[in-house]
C-alpha positions as a printed NumPy array, in Angstrom:
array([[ 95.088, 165.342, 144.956],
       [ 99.029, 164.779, 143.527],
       [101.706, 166.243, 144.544],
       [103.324, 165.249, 141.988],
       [103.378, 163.131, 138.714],
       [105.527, 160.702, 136.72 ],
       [107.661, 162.447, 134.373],
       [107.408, 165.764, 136.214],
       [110.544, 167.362, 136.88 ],
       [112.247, 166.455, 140.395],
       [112.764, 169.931, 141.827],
       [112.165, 169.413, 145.63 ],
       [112.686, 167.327, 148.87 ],
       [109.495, 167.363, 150.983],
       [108.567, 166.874, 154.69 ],
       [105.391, 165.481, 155.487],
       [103.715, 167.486, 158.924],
       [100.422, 166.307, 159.02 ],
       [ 98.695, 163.624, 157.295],
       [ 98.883, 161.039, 155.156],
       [100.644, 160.459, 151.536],
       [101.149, 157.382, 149.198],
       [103.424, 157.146, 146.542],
       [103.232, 155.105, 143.614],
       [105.888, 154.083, 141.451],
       [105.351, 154.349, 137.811],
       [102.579, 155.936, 135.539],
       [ 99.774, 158.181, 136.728],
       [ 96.066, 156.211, 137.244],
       [ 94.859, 159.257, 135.12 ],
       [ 97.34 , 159.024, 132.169],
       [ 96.994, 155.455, 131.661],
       [ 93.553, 153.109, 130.812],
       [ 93.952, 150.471, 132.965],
       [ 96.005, 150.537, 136.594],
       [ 98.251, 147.69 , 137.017],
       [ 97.593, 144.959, 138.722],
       [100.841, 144.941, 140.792],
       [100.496, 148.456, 141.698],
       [101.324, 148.755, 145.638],
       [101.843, 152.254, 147.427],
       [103.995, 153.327, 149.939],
       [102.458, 154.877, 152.443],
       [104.431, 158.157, 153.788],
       [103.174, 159.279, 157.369],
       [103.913, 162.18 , 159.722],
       [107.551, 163.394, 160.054],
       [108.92 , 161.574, 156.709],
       [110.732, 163.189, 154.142],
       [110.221, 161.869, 150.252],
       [111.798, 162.886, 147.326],
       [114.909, 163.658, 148.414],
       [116.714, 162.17 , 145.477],
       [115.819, 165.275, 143.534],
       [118.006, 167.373, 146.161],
       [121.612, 165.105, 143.998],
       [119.884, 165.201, 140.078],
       [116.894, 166.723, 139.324],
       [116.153, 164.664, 136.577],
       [111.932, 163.365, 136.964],
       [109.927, 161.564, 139.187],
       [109.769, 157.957, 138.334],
       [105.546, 157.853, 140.07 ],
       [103.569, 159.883, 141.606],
       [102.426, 161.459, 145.379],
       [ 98.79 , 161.215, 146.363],
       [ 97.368, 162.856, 149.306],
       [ 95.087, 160.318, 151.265],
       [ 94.053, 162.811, 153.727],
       [ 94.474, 166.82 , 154.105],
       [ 98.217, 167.508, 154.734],
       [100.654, 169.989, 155.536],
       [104.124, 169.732, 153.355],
       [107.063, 170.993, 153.625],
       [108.718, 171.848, 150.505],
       [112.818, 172.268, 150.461],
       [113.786, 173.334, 147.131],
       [116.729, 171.817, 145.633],
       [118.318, 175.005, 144.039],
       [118.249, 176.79 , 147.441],
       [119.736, 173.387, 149.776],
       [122.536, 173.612, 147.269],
       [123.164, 177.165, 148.092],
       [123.055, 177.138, 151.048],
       [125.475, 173.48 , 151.749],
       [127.622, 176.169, 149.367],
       [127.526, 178.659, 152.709],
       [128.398, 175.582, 154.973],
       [131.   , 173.259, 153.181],
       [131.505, 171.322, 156.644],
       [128.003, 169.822, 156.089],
       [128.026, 169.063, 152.246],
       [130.047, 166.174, 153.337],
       [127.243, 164.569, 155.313],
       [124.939, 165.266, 152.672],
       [127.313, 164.558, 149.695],
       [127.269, 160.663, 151.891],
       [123.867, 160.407, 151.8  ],
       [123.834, 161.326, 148.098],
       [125.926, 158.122, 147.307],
       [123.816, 155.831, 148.847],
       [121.517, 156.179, 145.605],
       [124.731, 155.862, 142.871],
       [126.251, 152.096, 143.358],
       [128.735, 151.69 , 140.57 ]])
């Protein structure tokens, strides 16, 4: 099963619990004819977060999530962390950090 697909709208951060995910950069196995050859997951285990980009610009996913065994996700949903880093500005900083590490000019 997929989380989520390439080209769907980034919306979420999510915390893997239990389980085990893979995540596979580029076009979905089942919206293209033949897989590449170069194709390599990542695996995501227990306690990892993924996906976090979406949290600084929406925008889409650039791959897709499969579940390789029954999990339990956590899903943090962007429009809500940004309210509530608006009730606490002394943490945006920390988070508005993090953020850059993904924009290198």
């Amino acid at each position: 099963q997929h989380l989520f697909s390439d080209g769907d709208r980034a919306q979420a951060m999510y915390f893997l619990l239990h389980g085990r995910l893979q995540y596979f950069q580029g076009a979905n196995p089942d919206e293209v004819e033949e897989m590449p050859t170069d194709q390599e997951p990542r695996p995501v285990r227990e306690r990892e977060w993924f996906s976090e980009i979406a949290l600084f610009s929406g925008g889409e996913h650039y791959g897709w999530m499969e579940a390789v065994t029954s999990c339990t996700v956590l899903k943090l949903d962007a429009t809500q962390m940004l309210d509530v880093l608006r009730l606490y500005p002394s943490s945006a900083w920390l988070t508005a950090e993090y953020a850059t590490s993904f924009v290198r000019l």
